[in-house]
Amino acid sequence: QVQLVESGGGLVQAGGSLRLSCAASGRTFSLYTVGWFRQAPGKEREFVAAISWSNTIYYADSVKDRFTISRDNTQKTVYLQMNSLKAEDTAVYYCAQDRSPYRLDKAEGNFGSWGQGTQVTVSS
């Protein structure tokens, strides 16, 4: 079972930036799609961004042009660069790895391994 550890969350003012990291332990990390999801208080968890084994990228409309997802397979790490942060970006951010290699899909049900989450708070 792969383990995922997020880091980089914190408190930032609106308009600021943060970079989240997701470090994985699996040997075949490069074969899997990895996604970022977030959950705000009182709301359901929602998709943010995902990057496939082939570097195909998906973004939620709400973060497109502000967030950038990338991966470094040698470091087994996926990053989420978040710019122009807004108060509505406040949430716990989770990274997750797809259950199956070589799958290109961002449906939440496909992701079987999850990190513990990192809090992002944007003050207005």
PDB file of N, CA, C and O in Angstrom, residues 43-92:
ATOM      1  N   LYS A  43     -18.528  21.323   3.567  1.00  0.00           N
ATOM      2  CA  LYS A  43     -18.710  21.014   2.153  1.00  0.00           C
ATOM      3  C   LYS A  43     -18.141  19.637   1.831  1.00  0.00           C
ATOM      4  O   LYS A  43     -17.327  19.098   2.573  1.00  0.00           O
ATOM      5  N   GLU A  44     -18.557  19.106   0.694  1.00  0.00           N
ATOM      6  CA  GLU A  44     -18.031  17.825   0.253  1.00  0.00           C
ATOM      7  C   GLU A  44     -16.640  18.020  -0.351  1.00  0.00           C
ATOM      8  O   GLU A  44     -16.293  19.102  -0.827  1.00  0.00           O
ATOM      9  N   ARG A  45     -15.885  16.935  -0.337  1.00  0.00           N
ATOM     10  CA  ARG A  45     -14.573  16.983  -0.951  1.00  0.00           C
ATOM     11  C   ARG A  45     -14.725  17.186  -2.459  1.00  0.00           C
ATOM     12  O   ARG A  45     -15.622  16.600  -3.075  1.00  0.00           O
ATOM     13  N   GLU A  46     -13.843  17.996  -3.035  1.00  0.00           N
ATOM     14  CA  GLU A  46     -13.943  18.288  -4.453  1.00  0.00           C
ATOM     15  C   GLU A  46     -12.585  18.150  -5.136  1.00  0.00           C
ATOM     16  O   GLU A  46     -11.533  18.323  -4.515  1.00  0.00           O
ATOM     17  N   PHE A  47     -12.643  17.848  -6.402  1.00  0.00           N
ATOM     18  CA  PHE A  47     -11.450  17.703  -7.221  1.00  0.00           C
ATOM     19  C   PHE A  47     -10.806  19.072  -7.451  1.00  0.00           C
ATOM     20  O   PHE A  47     -11.495  20.075  -7.672  1.00  0.00           O
ATOM     21  N   VAL A  48      -9.464  19.089  -7.434  1.00  0.00           N
ATOM     22  CA  VAL A  48      -8.726  20.321  -7.699  1.00  0.00           C
ATOM     23  C   VAL A  48      -7.889  20.179  -8.977  1.00  0.00           C
ATOM     24  O   VAL A  48      -7.995  20.976  -9.898  1.00  0.00           O
ATOM     25  N   ALA A  49      -7.037  19.158  -9.010  1.00  0.00           N
ATOM     26  CA  ALA A  49      -6.141  18.974 -10.151  1.00  0.00           C
ATOM     27  C   ALA A  49      -5.610  17.548 -10.136  1.00  0.00           C
ATOM     28  O   ALA A  49      -5.600  16.899  -9.091  1.00  0.00           O
ATOM     29  N   ALA A  50      -5.196  17.083 -11.305  1.00  0.00           N
ATOM     30  CA  ALA A  50      -4.594  15.758 -11.397  1.00  0.00           C
ATOM     31  C   ALA A  50      -3.576  15.745 -12.518  1.00  0.00           C
ATOM     32  O   ALA A  50      -3.708  16.492 -13.496  1.00  0.00           O
ATOM     33  N   ILE A  51      -2.575  14.876 -12.360  1.00  0.00           N
ATOM     34  CA  ILE A  51      -1.553  14.714 -13.376  1.00  0.00           C
ATOM     35  C   ILE A  51      -1.335  13.223 -13.590  1.00  0.00           C
ATOM     36  O   ILE A  51      -1.170  12.470 -12.630  1.00  0.00           O
ATOM     37  N   SER A  52      -1.361  12.819 -14.844  1.00  0.00           N
ATOM     38  CA  SER A  52      -1.260  11.392 -15.151  1.00  0.00           C
ATOM     39  C   SER A  52       0.196  10.962 -15.285  1.00  0.00           C
ATOM     40  O   SER A  52       1.116  11.780 -15.235  1.00  0.00           O
ATOM     41  N   TRP A  53       0.373   9.641 -15.471  1.00  0.00           N
ATOM     42  CA  TRP A  53       1.723   9.097 -15.684  1.00  0.00           C
ATOM     43  C   TRP A  53       2.368   9.716 -16.927  1.00  0.00           C
ATOM     44  O   TRP A  53       3.596   9.808 -17.006  1.00  0.00           O
ATOM     45  N   SER A  54       1.524  10.139 -17.896  1.00  0.00           N
ATOM     46  CA  SER A  54       2.029  10.716 -19.149  1.00  0.00           C
ATOM     47  C   SER A  54       2.026  12.240 -19.117  1.00  0.00           C
ATOM     48  O   SER A  54       2.170  12.890 -20.150  1.00  0.00           O
ATOM     49  N   ASN A  55       1.846  12.799 -17.925  1.00  0.00           N
ATOM     50  CA  ASN A  55       1.824  14.251 -17.725  1.00  0.00           C
ATOM     51  C   ASN A  55       0.632  14.948 -18.379  1.00  0.00           C
ATOM     52  O   ASN A  55       0.685  16.152 -18.637  1.00  0.00           O
ATOM     53  N   THR A  56      -0.430  14.197 -18.639  1.00  0.00           N
ATOM     54  CA  THR A  56      -1.698  14.841 -18.982  1.00  0.00           C
ATOM     55  C   THR A  56      -2.262  15.460 -17.707  1.00  0.00           C
ATOM     56  O   THR A  56      -2.218  14.829 -16.650  1.00  0.00           O
ATOM     57  N   ILE A  57      -2.773  16.672 -17.813  1.00  0.00           N
ATOM     58  CA  ILE A  57      -3.182  17.425 -16.624  1.00  0.00           C
ATOM     59  C   ILE A  57      -4.651  17.830 -16.725  1.00  0.00           C
ATOM     60  O   ILE A  57      -5.126  18.219 -17.792  1.00  0.00           O
ATOM     61  N   TYR A  58      -5.329  17.736 -15.597  1.00  0.00           N
ATOM     62  CA  TYR A  58      -6.695  18.218 -15.460  1.00  0.00           C
ATOM     63  C   TYR A  58      -6.727  19.262 -14.344  1.00  0.00           C
ATOM     64  O   TYR A  58      -6.042  19.118 -13.331  1.00  0.00           O
ATOM     65  N   TYR A  59      -7.567  20.269 -14.505  1.00  0.00           N
ATOM     66  CA  TYR A  59      -7.819  21.262 -13.463  1.00  0.00           C
ATOM     67  C   TYR A  59      -9.319  21.464 -13.303  1.00  0.00           C
ATOM     68  O   TYR A  59     -10.076  21.420 -14.266  1.00  0.00           O
ATOM     69  N   ALA A  60      -9.728  21.734 -12.078  1.00  0.00           N
ATOM     70  CA  ALA A  60     -11.078  22.216 -11.860  1.00  0.00           C
ATOM     71  C   ALA A  60     -11.179  23.630 -12.418  1.00  0.00           C
ATOM     72  O   ALA A  60     -10.202  24.390 -12.380  1.00  0.00           O
ATOM     73  N   ASP A  61     -12.344  23.984 -12.895  1.00  0.00           N
ATOM     74  CA  ASP A  61     -12.513  25.321 -13.478  1.00  0.00           C
ATOM     75  C   ASP A  61     -12.188  26.420 -12.467  1.00  0.00           C
ATOM     76  O   ASP A  61     -11.687  27.486 -12.832  1.00  0.00           O
ATOM     77  N   SER A  62     -12.456  26.144 -11.194  1.00  0.00           N
ATOM     78  CA  SER A  62     -12.285  27.162 -10.162  1.00  0.00           C
ATOM     79  C   SER A  62     -10.829  27.507  -9.901  1.00  0.00           C
ATOM     80  O   SER A  62     -10.539  28.550  -9.303  1.00  0.00           O
ATOM     81  N   VAL A  63      -9.904  26.647 -10.340  1.00  0.00           N
ATOM     82  CA  VAL A  63      -8.487  26.904 -10.058  1.00  0.00           C
ATOM     83  C   VAL A  63      -7.663  27.070 -11.332  1.00  0.00           C
ATOM     84  O   VAL A  63      -6.468  27.406 -11.245  1.00  0.00           O
ATOM     85  N   LYS A  64      -8.279  26.835 -12.462  1.00  0.00           N
ATOM     86  CA  LYS A  64      -7.561  26.954 -13.727  1.00  0.00           C
ATOM     87  C   LYS A  64      -6.967  28.349 -13.853  1.00  0.00           C
ATOM     88  O   LYS A  64      -7.591  29.342 -13.489  1.00  0.00           O
ATOM     89  N   ASP A  65      -5.758  28.420 -14.355  1.00  0.00           N
ATOM     90  CA  ASP A  65      -5.009  29.667 -14.547  1.00  0.00           C
ATOM     91  C   ASP A  65      -4.442  30.236 -13.256  1.00  0.00           C
ATOM     92  O   ASP A  65      -3.751  31.262 -13.285  1.00  0.00           O
ATOM     93  N   ARG A  66      -4.725  29.609 -12.105  1.00  0.00           N
ATOM     94  CA  ARG A  66      -4.144  30.052 -10.836  1.00  0.00           C
ATOM     95  C   ARG A  66      -3.262  28.976 -10.210  1.00  0.00           C
ATOM     96  O   ARG A  66      -2.265  29.290  -9.567  1.00  0.00           O
ATOM     97  N   PHE A  67      -3.648  27.715 -10.387  1.00  0.00           N
ATOM     98  CA  PHE A  67      -2.916  26.604  -9.799  1.00  0.00           C
ATOM     99  C   PHE A  67      -2.164  25.849 -10.894  1.00  0.00           C
ATOM    100  O   PHE A  67      -2.636  25.759 -12.040  1.00  0.00           O
ATOM    101  N   THR A  68      -1.016  25.289 -10.527  1.00  0.00           N
ATOM    102  CA  THR A  68      -0.237  24.479 -11.457  1.00  0.00           C
ATOM    103  C   THR A  68       0.190  23.191 -10.766  1.00  0.00           C
ATOM    104  O   THR A  68       0.809  23.238  -9.694  1.00  0.00           O
ATOM    105  N   ILE A  69      -0.143  22.070 -11.370  1.00  0.00           N
ATOM    106  CA  ILE A  69       0.267  20.765 -10.838  1.00  0.00           C
ATOM    107  C   ILE A  69       1.460  20.272 -11.650  1.00  0.00           C
ATOM    108  O   ILE A  69       1.535  20.482 -12.869  1.00  0.00           O
ATOM    109  N   SER A  70       2.390  19.632 -10.958  1.00  0.00           N
ATOM    110  CA  SER A  70       3.558  19.067 -11.629  1.00  0.00           C
ATOM    111  C   SER A  70       4.034  17.862 -10.831  1.00  0.00           C
ATOM    112  O   SER A  70       3.617  17.656  -9.698  1.00  0.00           O
ATOM    113  N   ARG A  71       4.919  17.073 -11.453  1.00  0.00           N
ATOM    114  CA  ARG A  71       5.430  15.910 -10.745  1.00  0.00           C
ATOM    115  C   ARG A  71       6.912  15.740 -11.042  1.00  0.00           C
ATOM    116  O   ARG A  71       7.403  16.106 -12.116  1.00  0.00           O
ATOM    117  N   ASP A  72       7.604  15.176 -10.065  1.00  0.00           N
ATOM    118  CA  ASP A  72       9.015  14.823 -10.199  1.00  0.00           C
ATOM    119  C   ASP A  72       9.110  13.349  -9.842  1.00  0.00           C
ATOM    120  O   ASP A  72       9.108  12.990  -8.655  1.00  0.00           O
ATOM    121  N   ASN A  73       9.182  12.504 -10.854  1.00  0.00           N
ATOM    122  CA  ASN A  73       9.166  11.067 -10.586  1.00  0.00           C
ATOM    123  C   ASN A  73      10.432  10.584  -9.892  1.00  0.00           C
ATOM    124  O   ASN A  73      10.406   9.580  -9.177  1.00  0.00           O
ATOM    125  N   THR A  74      11.537  11.281 -10.094  1.00  0.00           N
ATOM    126  CA  THR A  74      12.765  10.858  -9.411  1.00  0.00           C
ATOM    127  C   THR A  74      12.654  11.087  -7.908  1.00  0.00           C
ATOM    128  O   THR A  74      13.244  10.356  -7.118  1.00  0.00           O
ATOM    129  N   GLN A  75      11.885  12.100  -7.527  1.00  0.00           N
ATOM    130  CA  GLN A  75      11.664  12.394  -6.105  1.00  0.00           C
ATOM    131  C   GLN A  75      10.363  11.791  -5.595  1.00  0.00           C
ATOM    132  O   GLN A  75      10.046  11.932  -4.414  1.00  0.00           O
ATOM    133  N   LYS A  76       9.600  11.141  -6.489  1.00  0.00           N
ATOM    134  CA  LYS A  76       8.297  10.567  -6.139  1.00  0.00           C
ATOM    135  C   LYS A  76       7.425  11.619  -5.456  1.00  0.00           C
ATOM    136  O   LYS A  76       6.819  11.368  -4.405  1.00  0.00           O
ATOM    137  N   THR A  77       7.362  12.777  -6.049  1.00  0.00           N
ATOM    138  CA  THR A  77       6.643  13.899  -5.448  1.00  0.00           C
ATOM    139  C   THR A  77       5.795  14.599  -6.499  1.00  0.00           C
ATOM    140  O   THR A  77       6.233  14.771  -7.643  1.00  0.00           O
ATOM    141  N   VAL A  78       4.606  14.984  -6.093  1.00  0.00           N
ATOM    142  CA  VAL A  78       3.729  15.814  -6.914  1.00  0.00           C
ATOM    143  C   VAL A  78       3.547  17.149  -6.196  1.00  0.00           C
ATOM    144  O   VAL A  78       3.401  17.189  -4.970  1.00  0.00           O
ATOM    145  N   TYR A  79       3.564  18.215  -6.968  1.00  0.00           N
ATOM    146  CA  TYR A  79       3.464  19.557  -6.410  1.00  0.00           C
ATOM    147  C   TYR A  79       2.182  20.238  -6.880  1.00  0.00           C
ATOM    148  O   TYR A  79       1.679  19.965  -7.979  1.00  0.00           O
ATOM    149  N   LEU A  80       1.703  21.140  -6.053  1.00  0.00           N
ATOM    150  CA  LEU A  80       0.586  21.995  -6.444  1.00  0.00           C
ATOM    151  C   LEU A  80       0.969  23.430  -6.111  1.00  0.00           C
ATOM    152  O   LEU A  80       0.993  23.815  -4.932  1.00  0.00           O
ATOM    153  N   GLN A  81       1.327  24.185  -7.125  1.00  0.00           N
ATOM    154  CA  GLN A  81       1.648  25.598  -6.950  1.00  0.00           C
ATOM    155  C   GLN A  81       0.347  26.381  -7.013  1.00  0.00           C
ATOM    156  O   GLN A  81      -0.369  26.319  -8.022  1.00  0.00           O
ATOM    157  N   MET A  82       0.068  27.111  -5.959  1.00  0.00           N
ATOM    158  CA  MET A  82      -1.198  27.853  -5.862  1.00  0.00           C
ATOM    159  C   MET A  82      -0.900  29.344  -5.805  1.00  0.00           C
ATOM    160  O   MET A  82      -0.262  29.816  -4.851  1.00  0.00           O
ATOM    161  N   ASN A  83      -1.319  30.062  -6.812  1.00  0.00           N
ATOM    162  CA  ASN A  83      -1.119  31.507  -6.890  1.00  0.00           C
ATOM    163  C   ASN A  83      -2.457  32.227  -6.835  1.00  0.00           C
ATOM    164  O   ASN A  83      -3.514  31.625  -7.038  1.00  0.00           O
ATOM    165  N   SER A  84      -2.401  33.512  -6.583  1.00  0.00           N
ATOM    166  CA  SER A  84      -3.615  34.350  -6.545  1.00  0.00           C
ATOM    167  C   SER A  84      -4.683  33.702  -5.675  1.00  0.00           C
ATOM    168  O   SER A  84      -5.856  33.593  -6.063  1.00  0.00           O
ATOM    169  N   LEU A  85      -4.279  33.288  -4.497  1.00  0.00           N
ATOM    170  CA  LEU A  85      -5.211  32.567  -3.618  1.00  0.00           C
ATOM    171  C   LEU A  85      -6.355  33.452  -3.167  1.00  0.00           C
ATOM    172  O   LEU A  85      -6.198  34.663  -2.963  1.00  0.00           O
ATOM    173  N   LYS A  86      -7.500  32.804  -3.024  1.00  0.00           N
ATOM    174  CA  LYS A  86      -8.729  33.486  -2.614  1.00  0.00           C
ATOM    175  C   LYS A  86      -9.235  32.859  -1.317  1.00  0.00           C
ATOM    176  O   LYS A  86      -8.894  31.710  -0.998  1.00  0.00           O
ATOM    177  N   ALA A  87     -10.075  33.585  -0.621  1.00  0.00           N
ATOM    178  CA  ALA A  87     -10.638  33.065   0.628  1.00  0.00           C
ATOM    179  C   ALA A  87     -11.366  31.739   0.379  1.00  0.00           C
ATOM    180  O   ALA A  87     -11.321  30.835   1.227  1.00  0.00           O
ATOM    181  N   GLU A  88     -11.978  31.607  -0.771  1.00  0.00           N
ATOM    182  CA  GLU A  88     -12.727  30.383  -1.068  1.00  0.00           C
ATOM    183  C   GLU A  88     -11.825  29.183  -1.365  1.00  0.00           C
ATOM    184  O   GLU A  88     -12.314  28.067  -1.549  1.00  0.00           O
ATOM    185  N   ASP A  89     -10.518  29.400  -1.416  1.00  0.00           N
ATOM    186  CA  ASP A  89      -9.583  28.282  -1.551  1.00  0.00           C
ATOM    187  C   ASP A  89      -9.265  27.645  -0.194  1.00  0.00           C
ATOM    188  O   ASP A  89      -8.580  26.621  -0.132  1.00  0.00           O
ATOM    189  N   THR A  90      -9.743  28.245   0.882  1.00  0.00           N
ATOM    190  CA  THR A  90      -9.506  27.701   2.215  1.00  0.00           C
ATOM    191  C   THR A  90     -10.124  26.320   2.335  1.00  0.00           C
ATOM    192  O   THR A  90     -11.317  26.125   2.067  1.00  0.00           O
ATOM    193  N   ALA A  91      -9.300  25.343   2.710  1.00  0.00           N
ATOM    194  CA  ALA A  91      -9.751  23.957   2.800  1.00  0.00           C
ATOM    195  C   ALA A  91      -8.594  23.092   3.287  1.00  0.00           C
ATOM    196  O   ALA A  91      -7.448  23.553   3.351  1.00  0.00           O
ATOM    197  N   VAL A  92      -8.920  21.858   3.608  1.00  0.00           N
ATOM    198  CA  VAL A  92      -7.888  20.838   3.788  1.00  0.00           C
ATOM    199  C   VAL A  92      -7.631  20.231   2.417  1.00  0.00           C
ATOM    200  O   VAL A  92      -8.568  19.812   1.732  1.00  0.00           O
TER     201      VAL A  92
END
